[in-house]
Coordinates of C-alpha atoms in Angstrom, one line a residue:
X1 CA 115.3 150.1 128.4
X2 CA 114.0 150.1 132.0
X3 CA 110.7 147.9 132.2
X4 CA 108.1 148.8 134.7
X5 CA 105.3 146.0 135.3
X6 CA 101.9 147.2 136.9
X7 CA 100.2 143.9 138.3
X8 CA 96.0 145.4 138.3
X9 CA 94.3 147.8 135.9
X10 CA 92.5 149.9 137.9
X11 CA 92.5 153.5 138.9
X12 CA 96.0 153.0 140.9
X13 CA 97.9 150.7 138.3
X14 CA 96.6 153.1 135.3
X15 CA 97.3 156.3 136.8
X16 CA 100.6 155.0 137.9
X17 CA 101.2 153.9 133.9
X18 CA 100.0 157.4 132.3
X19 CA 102.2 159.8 134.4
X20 CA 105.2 157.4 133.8
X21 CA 104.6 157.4 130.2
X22 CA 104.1 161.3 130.8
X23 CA 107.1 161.8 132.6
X24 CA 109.4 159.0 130.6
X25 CA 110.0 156.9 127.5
X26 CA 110.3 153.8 129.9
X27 CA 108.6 150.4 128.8
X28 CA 105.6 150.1 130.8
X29 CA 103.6 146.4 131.0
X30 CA 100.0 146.3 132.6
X31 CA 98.9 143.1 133.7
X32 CA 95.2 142.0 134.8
X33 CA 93.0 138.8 134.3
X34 CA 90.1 140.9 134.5
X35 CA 89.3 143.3 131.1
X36 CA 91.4 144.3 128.8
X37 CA 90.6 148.0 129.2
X38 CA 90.8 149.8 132.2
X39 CA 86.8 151.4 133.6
X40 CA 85.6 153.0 136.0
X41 CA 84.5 150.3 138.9
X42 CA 82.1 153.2 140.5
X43 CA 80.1 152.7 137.3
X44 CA 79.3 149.0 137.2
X45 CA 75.8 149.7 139.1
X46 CA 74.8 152.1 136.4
X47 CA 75.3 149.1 133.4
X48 CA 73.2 147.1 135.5
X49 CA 70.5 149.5 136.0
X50 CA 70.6 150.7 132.8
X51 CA 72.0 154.1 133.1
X52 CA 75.3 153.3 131.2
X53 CA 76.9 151.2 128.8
X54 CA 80.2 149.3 129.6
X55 CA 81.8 151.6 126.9
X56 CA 80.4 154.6 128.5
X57 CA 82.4 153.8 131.5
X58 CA 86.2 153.3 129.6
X59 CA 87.5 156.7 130.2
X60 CA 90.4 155.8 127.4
X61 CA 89.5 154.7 123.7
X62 CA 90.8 151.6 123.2
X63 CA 93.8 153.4 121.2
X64 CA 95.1 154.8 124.0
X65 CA 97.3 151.9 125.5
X66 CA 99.0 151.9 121.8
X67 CA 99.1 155.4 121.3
X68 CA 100.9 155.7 124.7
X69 CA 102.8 152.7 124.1
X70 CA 101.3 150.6 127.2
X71 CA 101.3 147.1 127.1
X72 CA 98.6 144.9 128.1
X73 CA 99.3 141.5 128.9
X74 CA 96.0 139.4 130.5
X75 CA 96.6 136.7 132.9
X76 CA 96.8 135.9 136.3
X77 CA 99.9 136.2 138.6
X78 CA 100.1 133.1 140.2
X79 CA 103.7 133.8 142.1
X80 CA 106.9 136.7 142.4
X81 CA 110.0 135.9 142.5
X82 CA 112.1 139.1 143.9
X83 CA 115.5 138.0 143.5
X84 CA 115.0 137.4 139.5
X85 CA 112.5 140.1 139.3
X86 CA 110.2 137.4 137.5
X87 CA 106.6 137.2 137.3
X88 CA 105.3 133.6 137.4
X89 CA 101.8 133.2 135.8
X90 CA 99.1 130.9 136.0
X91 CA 99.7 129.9 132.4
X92 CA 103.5 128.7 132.9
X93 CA 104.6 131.8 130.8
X94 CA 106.8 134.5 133.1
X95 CA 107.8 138.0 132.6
X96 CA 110.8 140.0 133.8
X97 CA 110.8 143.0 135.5
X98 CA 113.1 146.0 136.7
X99 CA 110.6 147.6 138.7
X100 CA 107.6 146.1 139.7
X101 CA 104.2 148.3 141.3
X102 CA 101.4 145.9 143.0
X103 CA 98.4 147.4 142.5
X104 CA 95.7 144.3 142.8
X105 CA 93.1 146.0 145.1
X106 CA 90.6 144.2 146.9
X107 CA 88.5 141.2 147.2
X108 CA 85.5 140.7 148.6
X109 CA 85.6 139.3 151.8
X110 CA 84.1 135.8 153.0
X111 CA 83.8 134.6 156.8
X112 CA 83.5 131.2 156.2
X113 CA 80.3 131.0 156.3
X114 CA 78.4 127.2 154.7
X115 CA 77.3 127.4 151.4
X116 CA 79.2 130.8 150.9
X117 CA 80.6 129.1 147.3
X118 CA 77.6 128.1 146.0
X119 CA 76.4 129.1 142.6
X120 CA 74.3 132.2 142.6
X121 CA 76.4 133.7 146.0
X122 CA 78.6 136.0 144.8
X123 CA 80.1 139.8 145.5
X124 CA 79.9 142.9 143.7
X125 CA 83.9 144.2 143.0
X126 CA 85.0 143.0 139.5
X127 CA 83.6 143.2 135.7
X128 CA 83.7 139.6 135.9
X129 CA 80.8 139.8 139.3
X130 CA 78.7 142.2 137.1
X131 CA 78.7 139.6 134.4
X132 CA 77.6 137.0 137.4
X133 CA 74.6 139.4 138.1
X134 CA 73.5 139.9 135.4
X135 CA 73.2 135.8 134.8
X136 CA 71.5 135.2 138.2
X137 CA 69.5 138.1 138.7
X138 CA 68.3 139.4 135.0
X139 CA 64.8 140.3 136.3
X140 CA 62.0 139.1 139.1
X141 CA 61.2 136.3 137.3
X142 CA 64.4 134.1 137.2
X143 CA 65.5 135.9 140.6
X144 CA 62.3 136.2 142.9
X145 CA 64.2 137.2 146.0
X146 CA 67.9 138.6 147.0
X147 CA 69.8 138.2 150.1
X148 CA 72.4 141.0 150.7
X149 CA 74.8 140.4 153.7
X150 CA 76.7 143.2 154.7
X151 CA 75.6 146.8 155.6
X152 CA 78.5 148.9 153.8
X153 CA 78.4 150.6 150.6
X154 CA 78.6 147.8 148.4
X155 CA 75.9 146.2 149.8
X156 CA 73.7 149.6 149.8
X157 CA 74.6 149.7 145.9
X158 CA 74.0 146.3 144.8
X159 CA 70.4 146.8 147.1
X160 CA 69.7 149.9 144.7
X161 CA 70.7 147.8 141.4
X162 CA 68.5 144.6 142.2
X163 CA 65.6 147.6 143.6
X164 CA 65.6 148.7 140.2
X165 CA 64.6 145.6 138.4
X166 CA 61.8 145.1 141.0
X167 CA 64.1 142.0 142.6
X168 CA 62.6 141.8 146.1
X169 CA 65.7 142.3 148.2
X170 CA 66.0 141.3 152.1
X171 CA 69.0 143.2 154.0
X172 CA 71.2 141.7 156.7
X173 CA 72.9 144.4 158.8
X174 CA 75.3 143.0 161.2
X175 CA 74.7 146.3 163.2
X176 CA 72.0 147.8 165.1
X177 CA 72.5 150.6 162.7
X178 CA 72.7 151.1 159.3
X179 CA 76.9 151.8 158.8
X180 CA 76.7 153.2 162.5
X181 CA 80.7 152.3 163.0
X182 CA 80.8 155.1 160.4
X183 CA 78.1 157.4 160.7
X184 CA 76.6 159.5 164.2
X185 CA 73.5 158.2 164.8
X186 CA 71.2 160.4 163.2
X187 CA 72.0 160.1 159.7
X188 CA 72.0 156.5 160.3
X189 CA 68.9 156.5 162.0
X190 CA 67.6 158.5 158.7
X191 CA 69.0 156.2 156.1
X192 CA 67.5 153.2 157.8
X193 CA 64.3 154.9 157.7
X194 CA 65.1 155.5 153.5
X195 CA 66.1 152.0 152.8
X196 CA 62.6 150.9 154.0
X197 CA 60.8 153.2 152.0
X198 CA 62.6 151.8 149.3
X199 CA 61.0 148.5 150.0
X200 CA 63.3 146.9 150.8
X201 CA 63.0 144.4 153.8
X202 CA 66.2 146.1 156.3
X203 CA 67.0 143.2 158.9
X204 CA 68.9 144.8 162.0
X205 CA 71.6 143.6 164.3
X206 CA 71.6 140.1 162.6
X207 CA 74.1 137.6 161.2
X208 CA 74.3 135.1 158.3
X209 CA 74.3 131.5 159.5
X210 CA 74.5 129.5 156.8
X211 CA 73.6 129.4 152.9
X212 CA 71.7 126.3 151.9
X213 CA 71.5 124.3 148.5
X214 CA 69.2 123.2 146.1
X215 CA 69.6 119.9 144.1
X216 CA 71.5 121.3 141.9
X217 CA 74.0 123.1 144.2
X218 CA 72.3 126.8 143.8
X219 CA 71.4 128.7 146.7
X220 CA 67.9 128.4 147.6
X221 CA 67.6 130.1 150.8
X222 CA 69.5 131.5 154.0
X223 CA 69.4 131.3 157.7
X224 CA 69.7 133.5 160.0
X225 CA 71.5 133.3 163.3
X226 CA 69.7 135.0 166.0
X227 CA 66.1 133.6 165.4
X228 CA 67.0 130.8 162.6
X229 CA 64.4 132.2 160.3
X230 CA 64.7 130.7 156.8
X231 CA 64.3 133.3 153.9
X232 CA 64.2 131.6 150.2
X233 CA 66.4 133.3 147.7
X234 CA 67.8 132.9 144.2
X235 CA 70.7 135.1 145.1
X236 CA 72.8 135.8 147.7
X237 CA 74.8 139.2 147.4
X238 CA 78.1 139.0 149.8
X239 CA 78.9 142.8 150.6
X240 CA 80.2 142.2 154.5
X241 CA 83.6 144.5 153.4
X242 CA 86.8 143.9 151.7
X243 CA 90.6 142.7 151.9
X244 CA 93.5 143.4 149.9
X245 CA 93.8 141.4 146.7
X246 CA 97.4 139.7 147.6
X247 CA 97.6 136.0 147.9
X248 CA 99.5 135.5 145.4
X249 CA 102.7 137.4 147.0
X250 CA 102.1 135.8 150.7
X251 CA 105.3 133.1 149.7
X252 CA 107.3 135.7 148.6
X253 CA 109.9 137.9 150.3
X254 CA 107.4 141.4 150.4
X255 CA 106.4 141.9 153.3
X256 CA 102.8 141.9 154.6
X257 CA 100.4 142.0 157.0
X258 CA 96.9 143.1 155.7
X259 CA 97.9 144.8 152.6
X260 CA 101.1 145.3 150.9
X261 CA 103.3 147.4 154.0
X262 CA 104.9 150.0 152.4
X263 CA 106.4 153.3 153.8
X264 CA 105.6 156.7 152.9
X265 CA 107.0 156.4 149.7
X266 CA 104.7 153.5 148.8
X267 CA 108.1 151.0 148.3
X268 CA 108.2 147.7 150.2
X269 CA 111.0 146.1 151.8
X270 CA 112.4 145.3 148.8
X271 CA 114.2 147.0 146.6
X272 CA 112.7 148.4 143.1
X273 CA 108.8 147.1 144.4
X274 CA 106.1 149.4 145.2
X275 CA 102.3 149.2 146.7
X276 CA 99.3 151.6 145.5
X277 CA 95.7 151.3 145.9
X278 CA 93.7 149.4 148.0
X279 CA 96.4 146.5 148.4
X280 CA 98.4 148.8 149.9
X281 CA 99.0 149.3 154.0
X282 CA 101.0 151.9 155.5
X283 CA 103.7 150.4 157.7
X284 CA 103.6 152.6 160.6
X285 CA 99.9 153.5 160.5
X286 CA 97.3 155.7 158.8
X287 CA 98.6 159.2 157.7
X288 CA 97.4 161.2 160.0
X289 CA 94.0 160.3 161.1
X290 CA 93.4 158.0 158.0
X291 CA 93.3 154.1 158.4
X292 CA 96.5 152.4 157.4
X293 CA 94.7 150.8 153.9
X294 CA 92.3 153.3 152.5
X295 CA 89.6 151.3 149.6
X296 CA 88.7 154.9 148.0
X297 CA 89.0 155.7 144.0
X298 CA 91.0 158.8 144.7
X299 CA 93.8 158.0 147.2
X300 CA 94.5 155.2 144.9
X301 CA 94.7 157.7 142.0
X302 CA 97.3 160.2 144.0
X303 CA 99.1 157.0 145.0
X304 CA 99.6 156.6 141.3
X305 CA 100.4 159.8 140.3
X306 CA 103.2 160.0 143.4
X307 CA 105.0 156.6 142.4
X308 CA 105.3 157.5 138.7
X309 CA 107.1 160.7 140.0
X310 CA 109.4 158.8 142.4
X311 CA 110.1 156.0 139.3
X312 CA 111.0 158.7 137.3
X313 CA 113.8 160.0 139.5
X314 CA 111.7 163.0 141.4
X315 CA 111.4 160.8 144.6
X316 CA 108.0 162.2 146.3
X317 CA 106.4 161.5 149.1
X318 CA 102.5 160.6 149.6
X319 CA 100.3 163.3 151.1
X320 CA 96.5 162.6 150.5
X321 CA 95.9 165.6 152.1
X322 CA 92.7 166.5 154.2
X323 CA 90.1 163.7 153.8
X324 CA 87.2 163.3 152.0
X325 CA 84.6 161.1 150.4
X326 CA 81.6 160.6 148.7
X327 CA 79.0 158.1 148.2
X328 CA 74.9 157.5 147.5
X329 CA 72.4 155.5 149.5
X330 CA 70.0 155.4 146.7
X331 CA 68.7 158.9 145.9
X332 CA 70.4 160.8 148.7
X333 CA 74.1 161.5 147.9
X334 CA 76.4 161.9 150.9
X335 CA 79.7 164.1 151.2
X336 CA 82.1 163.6 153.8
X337 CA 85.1 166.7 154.3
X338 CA 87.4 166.6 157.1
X339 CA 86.7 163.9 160.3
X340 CA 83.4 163.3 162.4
X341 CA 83.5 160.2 163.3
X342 CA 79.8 158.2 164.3
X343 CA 80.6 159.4 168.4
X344 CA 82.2 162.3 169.3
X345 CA 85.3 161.6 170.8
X346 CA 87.3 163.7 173.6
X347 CA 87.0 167.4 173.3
X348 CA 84.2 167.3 170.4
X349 CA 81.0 167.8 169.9
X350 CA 78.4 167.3 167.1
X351 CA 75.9 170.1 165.0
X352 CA 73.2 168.2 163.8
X353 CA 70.3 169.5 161.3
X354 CA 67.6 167.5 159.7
X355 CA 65.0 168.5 157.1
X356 CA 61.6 167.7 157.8
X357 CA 61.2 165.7 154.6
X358 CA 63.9 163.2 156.2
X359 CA 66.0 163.1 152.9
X360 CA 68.9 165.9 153.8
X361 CA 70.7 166.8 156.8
X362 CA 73.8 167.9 158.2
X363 CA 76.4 166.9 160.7
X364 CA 79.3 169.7 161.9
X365 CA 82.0 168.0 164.1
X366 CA 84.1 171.1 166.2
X367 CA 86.7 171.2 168.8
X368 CA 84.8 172.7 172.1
X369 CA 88.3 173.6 173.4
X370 CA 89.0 176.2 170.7
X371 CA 85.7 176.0 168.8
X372 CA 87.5 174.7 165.6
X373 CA 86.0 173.4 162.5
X374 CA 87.1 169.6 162.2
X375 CA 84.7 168.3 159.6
X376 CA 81.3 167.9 158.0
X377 CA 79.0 165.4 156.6
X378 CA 76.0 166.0 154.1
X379 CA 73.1 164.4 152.5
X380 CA 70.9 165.2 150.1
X381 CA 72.9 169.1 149.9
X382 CA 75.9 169.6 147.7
X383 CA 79.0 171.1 148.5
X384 CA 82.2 172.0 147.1
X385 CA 84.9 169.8 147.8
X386 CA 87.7 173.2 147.5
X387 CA 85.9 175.6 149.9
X388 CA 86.1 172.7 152.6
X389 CA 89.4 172.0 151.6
X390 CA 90.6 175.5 152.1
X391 CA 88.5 175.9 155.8
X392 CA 90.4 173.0 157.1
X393 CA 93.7 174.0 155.9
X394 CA 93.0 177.9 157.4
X395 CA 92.2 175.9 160.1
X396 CA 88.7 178.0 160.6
X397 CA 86.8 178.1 163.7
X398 CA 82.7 176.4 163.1
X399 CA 81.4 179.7 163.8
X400 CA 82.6 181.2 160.5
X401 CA 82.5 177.6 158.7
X402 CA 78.7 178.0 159.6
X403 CA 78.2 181.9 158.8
X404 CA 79.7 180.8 155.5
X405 CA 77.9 178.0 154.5
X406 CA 76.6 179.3 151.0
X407 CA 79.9 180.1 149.7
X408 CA 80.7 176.1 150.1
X409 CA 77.1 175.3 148.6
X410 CA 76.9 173.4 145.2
X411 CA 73.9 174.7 144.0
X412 CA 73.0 178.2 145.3
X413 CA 69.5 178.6 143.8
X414 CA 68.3 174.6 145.3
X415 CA 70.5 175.5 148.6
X416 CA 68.7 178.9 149.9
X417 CA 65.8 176.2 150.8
X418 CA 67.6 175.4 153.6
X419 CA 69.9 178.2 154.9
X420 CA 68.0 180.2 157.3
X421 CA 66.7 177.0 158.5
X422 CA 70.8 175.6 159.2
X423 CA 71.8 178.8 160.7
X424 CA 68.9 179.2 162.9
X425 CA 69.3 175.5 164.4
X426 CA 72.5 176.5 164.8
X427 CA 71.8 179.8 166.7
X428 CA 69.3 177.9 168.7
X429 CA 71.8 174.8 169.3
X430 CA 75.0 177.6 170.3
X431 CA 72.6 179.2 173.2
X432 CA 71.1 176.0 174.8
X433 CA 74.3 174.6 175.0

């Protein structure tokens, strides 16, 4: 019987496991060093703060793997040896393969910095760095201050946590901006303005220099480049980004660069070995507009669902489709449909709309050639994911994206707040240009 071995338990290696076991009676091996069961890595913060259980967030009873005859085996892969198809582990103990699916994900990155390895630094990716949190930071008395360095979501989600157990929490932002390489620059401007009213001390346009030591090699306090201020600390969260998960394959014959290359059929140079998930790069860049390795929950889970097809003799090729994405900076969510990138680039031009409370806007990015609709990005309003879907497939022009902006809306009842007030900026924005 043909054995497929999944190296990573998460959303990718999983998803890649069920629809095989959907599609095939093919004897299918997970392995991971880091839980047992698969969960859902979005929910870690909400264990933390309370909201959630680490049961609640195991979408599978722990029957499942037996009942769908899955393996689990727990350890880490320490080498691959292609021409044998054998797994080398940590342990001494190996494992054969006939086709093998890399599906590791990331790890947080680290820039060298002194005193980065120090007890009580750590990042916020794995089960394992949750546990770590919850040791060095169970409440304002053990932890009476926090570090974060790094202004992307990570960091913006492990600020909320450590906000939430009153942990006083000072944020280094390499950028001028809060995520300005991503967002225009007023919904950064805004969510600059939220993090401070959140209390929580937002440093701007400053690097980490170096992470110093107690007598007991903990962290005790940081300093920062510009102006070598010295903040104490008990904690230092590192959030600046992350990098596929694949050391363990840089000695072997797959090819990489960044990520695991693969071509559009997720396989890498070598024959009977695939790439999903955030360890994954595309070898002749991004799909369309998208970057070459894309870190979201749901491109990993339609990488997984388009290998099992291809294992399974139905060869398929991966199309994420438009793009989207979604995220929270505390208590304002944000939605992202289609492209608008933080500057307009050639040919486009940018809708914005603010509340007055400062808590929701909007941001329209159209063509001015032909006036198409090329994407949106909200906060604090809802909107469904389909009816943006289907605008940028019919290719819709912004003045009837805009005209239809309730039949998109999330919650029509919460949403009429706000649409006279849209249209009319819009109106207004249309005849001054």
């Amino acid at each position: 019987m043909e054995h497929i071995v999944i190296i990573g338990n998460g959303i990718s290696g999983v998803t890649v496991a069920r629809h095989i076991r959907k599609l095939s009676d093919k004897r299918i091996t997970i392995v991971s060093a880091e839980t047992e069961h698969f969960f859902s890595r979005t929910a870690l913060m909400y264990i933390y703060m309370g909201h959630m259980k680490y049961e609640h967030t195991k979408p599978y009873e722990d029957y499942f793997w037996k009942k769908n005859r899955i393996e689990l085996k727990k350890g880490y892969v320490k080498t691959v040896e292609t021409t044998s198809k054998t797994l080398h582990f940590e342990g001494g103990d190996t494992l054969q393969y006939d086709k093998l699916v890399i599906a590791t994900g990331s790890k947080p990155n680290k820039f060298g910095w002194p005193g980065q390895d120090l007890e009580g630094v750590q990042g916020l990716y794995s089960k394992q760095d949750l546990d770590t949190l919850e040791r060095n930071a169970p409440n304002n008395k053990i932890c009476n201050r926090a570090v974060i360095v790094g202004g992307g979501l990570i960091g913006i989600e492990l600020a909320e946590m450590l906000n939430s157990r009153n942990i006083p929490v000072t944020f280094l932002v390499r950028e001028n901006s809060f995520w300005n390489g991503v967002l225009p620059e007023g919904e950064s401007a805004m969510i600059n303005r939220h993090i401070k009213n959140h209390h929580i001390d937002l440093r701007l346009g400053v690097n980490l220099k170096e992470i110093k030591a107690d007598e007991n090699g903990r962290a005790k306090s940081i300093v920062i480049t510009e102006t070598n201020e010295e903040i104490d600390c008990n904690v230092v969260g590192l959030t600046a980004g992350v990098s596929p998960n694949i050391n363990f394959i840089k000695d072997s014959e797959i090819e990489t660069n960044r990520g695991v290359l693969v071509n559009r059929h997720l396989e890498t140079n070598i024959k009977d070995v695939y790439a999903i998930g955030d360890c994954a790069e595309q070898r002749d860049g991004g799909i369309g507009q998208r970057r070459p390795i894309e870190a979201v929950w749901y491109t990993g889970r339609m990488m997984g669902e388009t290998l099992a097809q291809t294992i399974c003799g139905n060869k398929l090729e991966y199309k994420p489709g438009h793009w989207f994405n979604s995220a929270k900076f505390l208590d304002i969510e944000y939605q992202t449909y289609g492209w608008v990138f933080a500057k307009p680039r050639e040919n486009e031009a940018h809708f914005h709309w603010k509340h007055e409370d400062d808590t929701k806007c909007i941001t329209v990015c159209y063509d001015t050639t032909n006036n198409k609709f090329l994407g949106i990005n909200t906060f604090g309003i809802r909107m469904r994911h389909d009816v943006f879907d289907r605008w940028l497939t019919e290719e819709r022009d912004v003045d009837y994206v805009m005209q239809h902006l309730p039949e998109a809306n999330f919650d029509p009842e919460f949403y009429k707040h706000f649409e006279k007030d849209i249209l009319s900026a819009y109106n207004n924005n249309l005849q001054t240009a």
